[in-house]
CSV table of C-alpha atoms in Angstrom, one decimal:
chain,number,residue,atom,x,y,z
I,1,UNK,CA,0.0,0.0,0.0
I,2,UNK,CA,1.6,3.4,-0.9
I,3,UNK,CA,2.2,5.8,1.8
I,4,UNK,CA,-0.7,8.2,2.7
I,5,UNK,CA,-3.4,5.9,1.1
I,6,UNK,CA,-6.4,4.7,3.0
I,7,UNK,CA,-5.7,1.3,4.4
I,8,UNK,CA,-8.9,-0.2,3.2
I,9,UNK,CA,-9.8,1.2,-0.1
I,10,UNK,CA,-6.4,2.7,-1.2
I,11,UNK,CA,-7.8,6.3,-2.0
I,12,UNK,CA,-5.6,9.1,-1.3
I,13,UNK,CA,-7.3,11.1,1.4
I,14,UNK,CA,-6.4,14.4,0.3
I,15,UNK,CA,-6.6,14.0,-3.5
I,16,UNK,CA,-8.7,16.0,-5.7
I,17,UNK,CA,-11.6,14.1,-7.1
I,18,UNK,CA,-14.8,14.9,-9.0
I,19,UNK,CA,-17.1,13.0,-6.6
I,20,UNK,CA,-16.7,12.8,-2.8
I,21,UNK,CA,-16.1,9.3,-1.9
I,22,UNK,CA,-16.6,8.0,1.7
I,23,UNK,CA,-14.9,4.8,2.6
I,24,UNK,CA,-16.0,2.5,5.4
I,25,UNK,CA,-14.2,-0.2,7.0
I,26,UNK,CA,-16.1,-3.6,7.3
I,27,UNK,CA,-15.7,-6.4,9.8
I,28,UNK,CA,-12.7,-8.4,8.5
I,29,UNK,CA,-13.8,-10.8,5.7
I,30,UNK,CA,-11.0,-11.9,3.4
I,31,UNK,CA,-11.0,-9.7,0.2
I,32,UNK,CA,-14.1,-7.7,1.0
I,33,UNK,CA,-14.7,-4.0,1.5
I,34,UNK,CA,-17.5,-1.6,1.0
I,35,UNK,CA,-17.3,2.0,-0.7
I,36,UNK,CA,-20.2,4.3,-0.4
I,37,UNK,CA,-20.2,6.8,-3.1
I,38,UNK,CA,-22.6,9.6,-2.1
I,39,UNK,CA,-25.5,7.6,-0.9
I,40,UNK,CA,-25.3,4.3,-3.0
I,41,UNK,CA,-23.5,1.6,-1.1
I,42,UNK,CA,-21.4,-0.8,-3.4
I,43,UNK,CA,-20.1,-4.2,-2.1
I,44,UNK,CA,-16.8,-5.2,-3.5
I,45,UNK,CA,-15.7,-8.7,-3.3
I,46,UNK,CA,-12.2,-9.7,-4.7
I,47,UNK,CA,-12.4,-6.9,-7.2
I,48,UNK,CA,-16.0,-7.3,-8.4
I,49,UNK,CA,-18.5,-4.8,-7.5
I,50,UNK,CA,-22.1,-5.9,-6.5
I,51,UNK,CA,-25.1,-3.3,-6.3
I,52,UNK,CA,-27.5,-4.1,-3.6
I,53,UNK,CA,-31.0,-5.0,-4.7
I,54,UNK,CA,-33.7,-2.3,-4.9
I,55,UNK,CA,-35.6,-4.2,-2.3
I,56,UNK,CA,-32.8,-3.5,0.1
I,57,UNK,CA,-32.6,0.1,-0.8
I,58,UNK,CA,-36.0,1.3,-1.6
I,59,UNK,CA,-38.4,2.2,1.3
I,60,UNK,CA,-41.4,-0.2,1.9
I,61,UNK,CA,-44.5,0.3,0.2
I,62,UNK,CA,-47.5,0.6,2.4
I,63,UNK,CA,-50.4,-1.8,1.5
I,64,UNK,CA,-53.9,-1.2,3.0
I,65,UNK,CA,-56.5,-4.0,2.9
I,66,UNK,CA,-60.2,-3.3,2.8
I,67,UNK,CA,-62.1,-6.2,3.8
I,68,UNK,CA,-61.0,-9.5,6.0
I,69,UNK,CA,-63.5,-12.2,4.7
I,70,UNK,CA,-62.4,-15.4,2.9
I,71,UNK,CA,-60.5,-13.7,0.3
I,72,UNK,CA,-59.1,-10.8,2.6
I,73,UNK,CA,-57.8,-13.4,5.1
I,74,UNK,CA,-55.8,-15.0,2.5
I,75,UNK,CA,-54.5,-11.7,0.9
I,76,UNK,CA,-53.2,-11.0,4.4
I,77,UNK,CA,-51.6,-14.5,4.9
I,78,UNK,CA,-49.9,-14.4,1.4
I,79,UNK,CA,-48.5,-10.9,2.2
I,80,UNK,CA,-47.0,-12.1,5.2
I,81,UNK,CA,-45.8,-15.7,4.2
I,82,UNK,CA,-44.4,-14.6,1.0
I,83,UNK,CA,-42.9,-11.2,1.9
I,84,UNK,CA,-39.4,-12.1,0.9
I,85,UNK,CA,-40.4,-13.4,-2.4
I,86,UNK,CA,-42.8,-10.6,-3.0
I,87,UNK,CA,-40.2,-8.0,-2.1
I,88,UNK,CA,-37.7,-9.6,-4.5
I,89,UNK,CA,-40.2,-9.4,-7.3
I,90,UNK,CA,-41.4,-6.0,-6.8
I,91,UNK,CA,-38.0,-4.4,-5.9
I,92,UNK,CA,-39.3,-3.0,-2.6
I,93,UNK,CA,-40.7,-4.7,0.5
I,94,UNK,CA,-44.5,-4.7,0.8
I,95,UNK,CA,-45.8,-3.7,4.2
I,96,UNK,CA,-49.3,-4.5,5.3
I,97,UNK,CA,-50.2,-1.3,7.4
I,98,UNK,CA,-53.7,-2.0,8.1
I,99,UNK,CA,-56.8,-4.1,7.5
I,100,UNK,CA,-60.1,-2.3,7.5
I,101,UNK,CA,-63.1,-4.4,8.9
I,102,UNK,CA,-66.7,-3.3,10.2
I,103,UNK,CA,-65.9,-5.1,13.6
I,104,UNK,CA,-62.4,-5.3,14.8
I,105,UNK,CA,-63.5,-7.4,17.8
I,106,UNK,CA,-65.2,-10.2,15.8
I,107,UNK,CA,-63.3,-13.6,15.6
I,108,UNK,CA,-60.7,-13.9,12.9
I,109,UNK,CA,-58.4,-16.6,11.4
I,110,UNK,CA,-55.2,-17.1,13.0
I,111,UNK,CA,-53.2,-15.9,10.0
I,112,UNK,CA,-54.5,-12.3,10.5
I,113,UNK,CA,-52.6,-10.0,12.8
I,114,UNK,CA,-55.1,-8.5,15.0
I,115,UNK,CA,-52.9,-5.5,15.7
I,116,UNK,CA,-53.5,-4.4,12.0
I,117,UNK,CA,-57.3,-4.5,12.4
I,118,UNK,CA,-59.1,-1.1,12.2
I,119,UNK,CA,-62.5,0.3,11.8
I,120,UNK,CA,-61.3,3.5,10.3
I,121,UNK,CA,-61.3,2.7,6.5
I,122,UNK,CA,-61.1,6.2,5.4
I,123,UNK,CA,-58.0,7.0,7.5
I,124,UNK,CA,-56.3,3.9,6.4
I,125,UNK,CA,-56.6,4.5,2.7
I,126,UNK,CA,-55.0,8.1,3.0
I,127,UNK,CA,-51.8,6.4,4.4
I,128,UNK,CA,-51.2,3.7,1.8
I,129,UNK,CA,-49.4,3.4,-1.4
I,130,UNK,CA,-51.5,0.6,-2.8
I,131,UNK,CA,-55.1,-0.1,-1.6
I,132,UNK,CA,-56.5,-3.9,-2.1
I,133,UNK,CA,-60.5,-3.8,-1.9
I,134,UNK,CA,-62.2,-7.1,-1.4
I,135,UNK,CA,-65.0,-6.2,0.9
I,136,UNK,CA,-67.5,-6.3,-1.9
I,137,UNK,CA,-70.8,-4.4,-2.6
I,138,UNK,CA,-71.0,-0.9,-4.1
I,139,UNK,CA,-70.7,1.3,-1.1
I,140,UNK,CA,-68.6,2.2,0.8
I,141,UNK,CA,-66.3,0.4,-1.4
I,142,UNK,CA,-66.7,3.2,-4.3
I,143,UNK,CA,-66.2,6.0,-2.1
I,144,UNK,CA,-63.2,4.5,-0.2
I,145,UNK,CA,-61.5,3.6,-3.7
I,146,UNK,CA,-62.1,7.2,-5.0
I,147,UNK,CA,-60.7,8.6,-1.7
I,148,UNK,CA,-57.7,6.3,-2.1
I,149,UNK,CA,-57.0,7.4,-5.7
I,150,UNK,CA,-57.4,11.0,-4.7
I,151,UNK,CA,-54.9,10.5,-2.1
I,152,UNK,CA,-52.4,9.1,-4.8
I,153,UNK,CA,-52.7,5.4,-4.2
I,154,UNK,CA,-52.8,2.6,-6.7
I,155,UNK,CA,-55.9,0.2,-6.4
I,156,UNK,CA,-56.5,-3.2,-6.7
I,157,UNK,CA,-60.0,-4.6,-6.4
I,158,UNK,CA,-62.0,-7.9,-6.8
I,159,UNK,CA,-65.3,-6.1,-6.9
I,160,UNK,CA,-67.1,-7.0,-10.0
I,161,UNK,CA,-70.4,-5.6,-9.0
I,162,UNK,CA,-68.8,-2.1,-8.4
I,163,UNK,CA,-66.7,-2.4,-11.7
I,164,UNK,CA,-70.0,-3.5,-13.9
I,165,UNK,CA,-72.1,-0.8,-12.1
I,166,UNK,CA,-69.7,2.2,-12.1
I,167,UNK,CA,-66.3,1.1,-13.3
I,168,UNK,CA,-66.0,4.3,-15.8
I,169,UNK,CA,-66.0,6.6,-12.6
I,170,UNK,CA,-63.1,4.7,-11.2
I,171,UNK,CA,-61.2,4.5,-14.4
I,172,UNK,CA,-61.5,8.2,-15.0
I,173,UNK,CA,-60.4,9.1,-11.4
I,174,UNK,CA,-57.4,6.8,-11.7
I,175,UNK,CA,-56.5,8.2,-15.0
I,176,UNK,CA,-56.7,11.7,-13.7
I,177,UNK,CA,-54.5,11.1,-10.8
I,178,UNK,CA,-52.1,9.0,-12.6
I,179,UNK,CA,-52.4,6.0,-10.7
I,180,UNK,CA,-52.9,2.3,-11.4
I,181,UNK,CA,-56.1,0.4,-11.1
I,182,UNK,CA,-56.2,-3.3,-11.4
I,183,UNK,CA,-58.9,-6.0,-11.2
I,184,UNK,CA,-57.9,-9.3,-12.4
I,185,UNK,CA,-59.7,-11.1,-9.4
I,186,UNK,CA,-63.0,-9.5,-10.5
I,187,UNK,CA,-63.8,-11.8,-13.3
I,188,UNK,CA,-62.9,-15.4,-12.7
I,189,UNK,CA,-60.9,-15.9,-9.6
I,190,UNK,CA,-57.5,-17.3,-10.1
I,191,UNK,CA,-58.0,-17.6,-13.8
I,192,UNK,CA,-55.8,-15.0,-15.8
I,193,UNK,CA,-58.4,-13.6,-18.3
I,194,UNK,CA,-58.5,-9.8,-17.6
I,195,UNK,CA,-54.8,-9.3,-18.6
I,196,UNK,CA,-54.8,-11.5,-21.5
I,197,UNK,CA,-57.9,-9.8,-23.0
I,198,UNK,CA,-56.9,-6.2,-22.0
I,199,UNK,CA,-53.0,-6.6,-22.9
I,200,UNK,CA,-52.0,-9.9,-24.7
I,201,UNK,CA,-54.9,-9.5,-27.2
I,202,UNK,CA,-54.6,-5.6,-27.6
I,203,UNK,CA,-53.2,-6.3,-31.2
I,204,UNK,CA,-55.9,-8.7,-32.1
I,205,UNK,CA,-59.7,-8.5,-32.7
I,206,UNK,CA,-61.7,-10.4,-30.4
I,207,UNK,CA,-64.8,-11.7,-32.1
I,208,UNK,CA,-66.5,-13.7,-29.2
I,209,UNK,CA,-66.2,-14.5,-25.5
I,210,UNK,CA,-68.0,-17.5,-24.1
I,211,UNK,CA,-67.5,-18.3,-20.5
I,212,UNK,CA,-68.6,-20.3,-17.6
I,213,UNK,CA,-67.7,-17.6,-14.9
I,214,UNK,CA,-69.9,-18.7,-11.9
I,215,UNK,CA,-68.7,-21.9,-10.1
I,216,UNK,CA,-72.1,-22.3,-8.0
I,217,UNK,CA,-74.3,-22.7,-10.8
I,218,UNK,CA,-71.6,-24.8,-12.8
I,219,UNK,CA,-71.6,-27.1,-9.7
I,220,UNK,CA,-75.4,-27.3,-9.6
I,221,UNK,CA,-75.7,-28.1,-13.1
I,222,UNK,CA,-73.0,-30.7,-12.9
I,223,UNK,CA,-74.6,-32.4,-10.1
I,224,UNK,CA,-78.1,-32.5,-11.9
I,225,UNK,CA,-76.3,-34.1,-14.8
I,226,UNK,CA,-74.2,-36.7,-12.9
I,227,UNK,CA,-76.5,-37.6,-10.0
I,228,UNK,CA,-80.0,-36.9,-11.5
I,229,UNK,CA,-80.7,-34.5,-8.5
I,230,UNK,CA,-83.3,-31.8,-9.1
I,231,UNK,CA,-82.2,-28.0,-8.8
I,232,UNK,CA,-83.3,-27.4,-5.2
I,233,UNK,CA,-81.4,-30.4,-3.9
I,234,UNK,CA,-78.3,-29.5,-5.9
I,235,UNK,CA,-78.5,-25.9,-4.6
I,236,UNK,CA,-78.7,-27.1,-1.0
I,237,UNK,CA,-75.7,-29.5,-1.4
I,238,UNK,CA,-73.7,-26.5,-2.8
I,239,UNK,CA,-74.6,-24.5,0.2
I,240,UNK,CA,-73.5,-27.4,2.4
I,241,UNK,CA,-70.2,-27.7,0.7
I,242,UNK,CA,-69.6,-23.7,1.0
I,243,UNK,CA,-69.8,-23.3,-2.9
I,244,UNK,CA,-73.2,-21.3,-2.6
I,245,UNK,CA,-74.3,-18.5,-0.1
I,246,UNK,CA,-77.1,-18.8,2.3
I,247,UNK,CA,-79.0,-16.6,-0.2
I,248,UNK,CA,-77.9,-18.0,-3.7
I,249,UNK,CA,-80.0,-15.2,-5.4
I,250,UNK,CA,-76.9,-13.6,-7.0
I,251,UNK,CA,-75.6,-16.8,-8.6
I,252,UNK,CA,-78.6,-18.7,-9.5
I,253,UNK,CA,-80.4,-15.7,-11.0
I,254,UNK,CA,-77.3,-14.8,-13.0
I,255,UNK,CA,-76.4,-11.4,-11.4
I,256,UNK,CA,-72.9,-12.5,-10.7
I,257,UNK,CA,-72.2,-13.9,-14.2
I,258,UNK,CA,-73.7,-10.8,-15.7
I,259,UNK,CA,-71.4,-8.5,-13.9
I,260,UNK,CA,-68.5,-10.4,-15.1
I,261,UNK,CA,-69.8,-10.4,-18.7
I,262,UNK,CA,-70.1,-6.7,-18.6
I,263,UNK,CA,-66.4,-6.4,-17.5
I,264,UNK,CA,-65.3,-8.9,-20.2
I,265,UNK,CA,-67.3,-7.2,-22.9
I,266,UNK,CA,-66.0,-3.8,-22.1
I,267,UNK,CA,-62.4,-5.1,-22.3
I,268,UNK,CA,-62.8,-7.2,-25.4
I,269,UNK,CA,-64.7,-4.7,-27.8
I,270,UNK,CA,-63.2,-1.4,-26.3
I,271,UNK,CA,-66.6,-0.3,-25.6
I,272,UNK,CA,-68.4,0.6,-22.3
I,273,UNK,CA,-70.8,-2.1,-21.2
I,274,UNK,CA,-72.7,-1.8,-18.1
I,275,UNK,CA,-74.5,-4.4,-15.7
I,276,UNK,CA,-77.7,-2.9,-17.3
I,277,UNK,CA,-76.6,-3.8,-20.8
I,278,UNK,CA,-76.5,-7.4,-20.2
I,279,UNK,CA,-79.5,-9.6,-20.8
I,280,UNK,CA,-79.8,-11.9,-17.9
I,281,UNK,CA,-81.6,-15.3,-17.4
I,282,UNK,CA,-80.7,-17.6,-14.4
I,283,UNK,CA,-81.0,-21.3,-14.1
I,284,UNK,CA,-84.1,-21.6,-11.9
I,285,UNK,CA,-86.3,-22.8,-14.7
I,286,UNK,CA,-83.8,-25.7,-15.6
I,287,UNK,CA,-85.5,-28.9,-14.7
I,288,UNK,CA,-83.8,-32.6,-14.2
I,289,UNK,CA,-85.8,-33.5,-17.4
I,290,UNK,CA,-84.1,-30.8,-19.3
I,291,UNK,CA,-80.8,-32.2,-18.1
I,292,UNK,CA,-81.7,-35.7,-19.3
I,293,UNK,CA,-82.9,-34.6,-22.5
I,294,UNK,CA,-79.7,-32.7,-22.9
I,295,UNK,CA,-77.8,-35.8,-22.6
I,296,UNK,CA,-79.7,-37.7,-24.9
I,297,UNK,CA,-79.2,-35.1,-27.7
I,298,UNK,CA,-75.2,-35.0,-27.1
I,299,UNK,CA,-75.2,-31.7,-25.0
I,300,UNK,CA,-74.8,-30.5,-21.2
I,301,UNK,CA,-76.4,-27.5,-19.9
I,302,UNK,CA,-74.2,-24.7,-18.7
I,303,UNK,CA,-74.9,-21.0,-17.4
I,304,UNK,CA,-73.0,-19.1,-20.1
I,305,UNK,CA,-71.8,-15.4,-20.1
I,306,UNK,CA,-71.7,-14.5,-23.9
I,307,UNK,CA,-70.4,-11.4,-25.3
I,308,UNK,CA,-69.8,-11.1,-29.0
I,309,UNK,CA,-69.3,-8.5,-31.6
I,310,UNK,CA,-71.6,-8.5,-34.5
I,311,UNK,CA,-70.9,-6.8,-37.9
I,312,UNK,CA,-74.4,-6.7,-39.1
I,313,UNK,CA,-75.3,-7.9,-42.6
I,314,UNK,CA,-78.1,-10.3,-43.3
I,315,UNK,CA,-78.2,-11.6,-39.7
I,316,UNK,CA,-78.9,-8.5,-37.9
I,317,UNK,CA,-77.5,-5.1,-36.5
I,318,UNK,CA,-73.9,-4.2,-36.0
I,319,UNK,CA,-72.8,-3.9,-32.5
I,320,UNK,CA,-72.0,-5.6,-29.1
I,321,UNK,CA,-74.4,-8.4,-27.8
I,322,UNK,CA,-74.0,-9.4,-24.3
I,323,UNK,CA,-76.2,-11.9,-22.3
I,324,UNK,CA,-76.2,-14.6,-19.7
I,325,UNK,CA,-78.3,-17.7,-19.8
I,326,UNK,CA,-78.6,-21.3,-19.6
I,327,UNK,CA,-77.5,-22.9,-22.8
I,328,UNK,CA,-77.1,-26.5,-24.3
I,329,UNK,CA,-73.2,-26.9,-25.2
I,330,UNK,CA,-72.3,-29.8,-27.3
I,331,UNK,CA,-70.4,-32.5,-25.6
I,332,UNK,CA,-67.6,-32.1,-28.2
I,333,UNK,CA,-67.0,-28.4,-27.0
I,334,UNK,CA,-64.3,-27.7,-24.5
I,335,UNK,CA,-66.7,-25.9,-22.2
I,336,UNK,CA,-68.9,-29.0,-21.9
I,337,UNK,CA,-66.1,-30.7,-19.8
I,338,UNK,CA,-65.8,-28.1,-17.1
I,339,UNK,CA,-67.0,-29.8,-14.0
I,340,UNK,CA,-68.0,-29.0,-10.5
I,341,UNK,CA,-67.1,-25.5,-9.4
I,342,UNK,CA,-64.4,-24.7,-12.1
I,343,UNK,CA,-64.6,-21.9,-14.3
I,344,UNK,CA,-63.5,-21.4,-18.0
I,345,UNK,CA,-63.5,-18.6,-20.5
I,346,UNK,CA,-63.4,-19.5,-24.2
I,347,UNK,CA,-62.2,-16.4,-26.4
I,348,UNK,CA,-62.4,-16.3,-30.4
I,349,UNK,CA,-60.1,-13.7,-31.8
I,350,UNK,CA,-59.4,-13.2,-35.6
I,351,UNK,CA,-55.7,-13.9,-35.4
I,352,UNK,CA,-55.1,-15.9,-32.4
I,353,UNK,CA,-58.0,-18.1,-33.2
I,354,UNK,CA,-59.6,-20.2,-30.2
I,355,UNK,CA,-58.2,-19.8,-26.8
I,356,UNK,CA,-59.4,-21.1,-23.5
I,357,UNK,CA,-58.5,-20.2,-20.0
I,358,UNK,CA,-59.4,-22.7,-17.2
I,359,UNK,CA,-59.2,-22.9,-13.4
I,360,UNK,CA,-60.5,-22.2,-10.1
I,361,UNK,CA,-63.1,-19.3,-10.3
I,362,UNK,CA,-63.6,-18.7,-6.6
I,363,UNK,CA,-62.3,-19.4,-2.9
I,364,UNK,CA,-60.2,-17.6,-0.8
I,365,UNK,CA,-56.7,-18.7,-1.9
I,366,UNK,CA,-57.4,-18.9,-5.7
I,367,UNK,CA,-58.8,-15.4,-5.6
I,368,UNK,CA,-56.0,-13.9,-3.5
I,369,UNK,CA,-53.4,-15.3,-6.0
I,370,UNK,CA,-55.0,-13.0,-8.7
I,371,UNK,CA,-55.2,-10.0,-6.1
I,372,UNK,CA,-51.5,-10.4,-5.2
I,373,UNK,CA,-50.5,-10.6,-9.0
I,374,UNK,CA,-52.3,-7.3,-9.4
I,375,UNK,CA,-50.4,-5.9,-6.3
I,376,UNK,CA,-47.0,-6.9,-7.7
I,377,UNK,CA,-47.8,-5.1,-10.9
I,378,UNK,CA,-48.9,-1.9,-9.3
I,379,UNK,CA,-45.9,-2.0,-6.8
I,380,UNK,CA,-43.4,-2.4,-9.6
I,381,UNK,CA,-44.8,0.8,-11.3
I,382,UNK,CA,-44.2,2.6,-8.0
I,383,UNK,CA,-40.5,1.4,-7.6
I,384,UNK,CA,-39.6,1.3,-11.4
I,385,UNK,CA,-42.1,4.0,-12.9
I,386,UNK,CA,-44.7,3.4,-15.5
I,387,UNK,CA,-48.2,2.8,-15.3
I,388,UNK,CA,-50.7,0.1,-16.1
I,389,UNK,CA,-53.4,0.1,-19.1
I,390,UNK,CA,-56.0,2.6,-19.1
I,391,UNK,CA,-59.6,2.1,-20.0
I,392,UNK,CA,-60.0,1.7,-23.9
I,393,UNK,CA,-63.4,2.8,-25.2
I,394,UNK,CA,-62.4,4.3,-28.5
I,395,UNK,CA,-64.7,1.8,-30.5
I,396,UNK,CA,-67.9,3.1,-28.9
I,397,UNK,CA,-69.9,0.3,-30.5
I,398,UNK,CA,-73.6,0.3,-29.9
I,399,UNK,CA,-75.1,-2.1,-27.5
I,400,UNK,CA,-77.5,-4.3,-29.3
I,401,UNK,CA,-80.7,-5.2,-27.5
I,402,UNK,CA,-81.4,-8.8,-26.5
I,403,UNK,CA,-83.7,-9.5,-29.5
I,404,UNK,CA,-80.7,-8.7,-31.8
I,405,UNK,CA,-78.7,-11.7,-30.6
I,406,UNK,CA,-78.2,-14.6,-33.0
I,407,UNK,CA,-78.7,-18.0,-31.4
I,408,UNK,CA,-80.2,-21.5,-32.0
I,409,UNK,CA,-83.1,-22.9,-30.1
I,410,UNK,CA,-84.1,-26.5,-28.9
I,411,UNK,CA,-87.7,-26.6,-28.1
I,412,UNK,CA,-89.5,-29.4,-26.5
I,413,UNK,CA,-93.2,-29.5,-26.8
I,414,UNK,CA,-96.3,-31.9,-26.4
I,415,UNK,CA,-98.7,-32.2,-29.4
I,416,UNK,CA,-101.7,-34.2,-30.4
I,417,UNK,CA,-100.4,-37.6,-31.7
I,418,UNK,CA,-102.1,-37.6,-35.3
I,419,UNK,CA,-101.0,-36.8,-38.9
I,420,UNK,CA,-100.0,-33.4,-40.2
I,421,UNK,CA,-99.1,-31.8,-36.8
I,422,UNK,CA,-95.4,-31.6,-37.6
I,423,UNK,CA,-96.2,-30.0,-41.0
I,424,UNK,CA,-98.2,-27.2,-39.0
I,425,UNK,CA,-95.3,-26.7,-36.7
I,426,UNK,CA,-92.7,-26.4,-39.5
I,427,UNK,CA,-95.0,-23.9,-41.1
I,428,UNK,CA,-95.2,-21.7,-38.3
I,429,UNK,CA,-91.3,-21.7,-38.0
I,430,UNK,CA,-91.1,-20.9,-41.7
I,431,UNK,CA,-93.5,-17.9,-41.4
I,432,UNK,CA,-90.9,-16.4,-39.0
I,433,UNK,CA,-87.9,-17.2,-41.0
I,434,UNK,CA,-86.7,-20.0,-38.8
I,435,UNK,CA,-85.5,-23.2,-40.3
I,436,UNK,CA,-85.5,-26.6,-38.5
I,437,UNK,CA,-82.1,-28.4,-38.3
I,438,UNK,CA,-83.6,-31.5,-36.6
I,439,UNK,CA,-86.6,-33.1,-35.1
I,440,UNK,CA,-86.7,-35.9,-32.7
I,441,UNK,CA,-89.6,-37.9,-31.2
I,442,UNK,CA,-88.8,-40.3,-28.3
I,443,UNK,CA,-90.1,-43.8,-28.7
I,444,UNK,CA,-91.1,-43.9,-25.0
I,445,UNK,CA,-91.3,-41.2,-22.5
I,446,UNK,CA,-89.4,-41.4,-19.1
I,447,UNK,CA,-90.6,-43.8,-16.3
I,448,UNK,CA,-91.4,-40.8,-14.2
I,449,UNK,CA,-93.4,-39.0,-17.0
I,450,UNK,CA,-96.5,-41.0,-17.7
I,451,UNK,CA,-97.7,-40.2,-21.5
I,452,UNK,CA,-101.1,-38.9,-21.9
I,453,UNK,CA,-103.2,-41.0,-24.4
I,454,UNK,CA,-103.0,-39.5,-27.9
I,455,UNK,CA,-100.0,-37.2,-26.9
I,456,UNK,CA,-96.7,-37.1,-28.5
I,457,UNK,CA,-93.6,-35.4,-27.5
I,458,UNK,CA,-91.3,-33.4,-30.0
I,459,UNK,CA,-87.9,-32.0,-29.8
I,460,UNK,CA,-87.1,-29.5,-32.4
I,461,UNK,CA,-83.7,-27.9,-32.9
I,462,UNK,CA,-83.5,-24.8,-35.2
I,463,UNK,CA,-80.9,-23.3,-37.3
I,464,UNK,CA,-79.1,-20.0,-36.1
I,465,UNK,CA,-81.7,-16.8,-36.1
I,466,UNK,CA,-82.1,-13.7,-34.4
I,467,UNK,CA,-83.5,-14.2,-30.9
I,468,UNK,CA,-86.5,-11.9,-31.9
I,469,UNK,CA,-87.6,-14.3,-34.6
I,470,UNK,CA,-87.1,-17.4,-32.6
I,471,UNK,CA,-89.1,-16.0,-29.6
I,472,UNK,CA,-91.8,-15.0,-31.9
I,473,UNK,CA,-91.8,-18.5,-33.5
I,474,UNK,CA,-92.2,-20.1,-30.1
I,475,UNK,CA,-95.2,-18.0,-29.3
I,476,UNK,CA,-96.6,-18.7,-32.6
I,477,UNK,CA,-96.2,-22.6,-32.2
I,478,UNK,CA,-97.7,-22.4,-28.6
I,479,UNK,CA,-101.0,-21.0,-30.3
I,480,UNK,CA,-101.3,-23.9,-32.7
I,481,UNK,CA,-104.4,-25.9,-32.0
I,482,UNK,CA,-102.7,-29.3,-31.9
I,483,UNK,CA,-99.9,-28.2,-29.5
I,484,UNK,CA,-100.9,-28.9,-25.9
I,485,UNK,CA,-98.0,-27.3,-24.1
I,486,UNK,CA,-94.2,-25.9,-24.7
I,487,UNK,CA,-92.3,-27.9,-22.1
I,488,UNK,CA,-88.9,-26.5,-22.6
I,489,UNK,CA,-87.2,-23.8,-24.6
I,490,UNK,CA,-83.3,-23.7,-24.3
I,491,UNK,CA,-80.6,-21.9,-26.5
I,492,UNK,CA,-77.9,-24.0,-28.3
I,493,UNK,CA,-74.3,-22.4,-28.0
I,494,UNK,CA,-70.8,-23.4,-29.1
I,495,UNK,CA,-72.0,-25.7,-31.9
């Protein structure tokens, strides 16, 4: 070491330099010194410089959690258990600074640190960098998220009902504040579908989205198909297993699926679609007989969320059609094999072709997985700069009425068993521009359904036609003199 040099780093203490250099002696480890230039520490090991990770040098990002139910509990658990991994992925530690709940004294899962519980949600969101909302409902969730955005926080939400009802208000506020808003968990639990539609397919043109997006109804219909149970019995079993709420209205009447359909349609077609724009029909009218008939004709019944872009032409108006209803799906279609409480979304795009996304659509841990993915994305932008996707509504396509949707019908009816009846039915369909694809007549009715003498059962499947023409046709057929009753009307999708 030359005389007058620092004993650790070798710098001349009185030399003229362009940058001030502070040298620190570390505990003696062979060949290791640390030099701090200004404020940035550099670890030098045997002549090699190693810059500390951003997670070591960046201050923690404060995360506020709104809600501590099934999903919120799992979010809190993952933030704690995976803290080191998340910090490495983000480039900064994620610090859970509070969990807003209605009653801080209520019993909680052991995974929840009770010292973080607070009933002051408004105060919590104003001291956070990222606000995670899993409380559900429209209010106070909307007001709290707007308050968080105004305070400069990024927002992650799993609230499908709020986004479907008033998403544009949140998107506009986030854009004005220059902060992120992410909502992967709002549509299909753990299934990554929001990001692929919003980002991965941004260079393509999506034509159609067809999805099973409600696990409760899929479980119920699957049980009806595999065990022969009736609807009420299958719903009770779903409740016993925790798949359905005590009040299953949102599931069985299609409200939950309709909210998700509105979100997916808005993303896929770059057009604002609200919950009120979605035609909705639940599964309450589906009978065990319908399910049995579906099996005989090579179909299964699924509650489908359908969003499609129509270009008009001979089949109807141009615009976006969004609807939720039970439908017959051919057993050859991938969606037919989605069993139990699983979800799946089938996307048809012009260039990419057919894509299917499948997985668990509900549950605490699966949904929390999607939430944490969004948290990491928002946190990375805080550390590295940048901003997530904004709302895209440039297309401004018209929202078509339910009557403009193009589908196929399968109609089951009881008629007088005499010559000429089928001809009358076919004539009624032709008068409304609806053609018949197939007619089936069973040789014997089910054991539980004793045939009335002189009555035959017909099953008619139509070709594709506008919903308005099909519904008018069914009404006309019901008025025919030899028709005793229309037993069932189901749409056919995915053929």
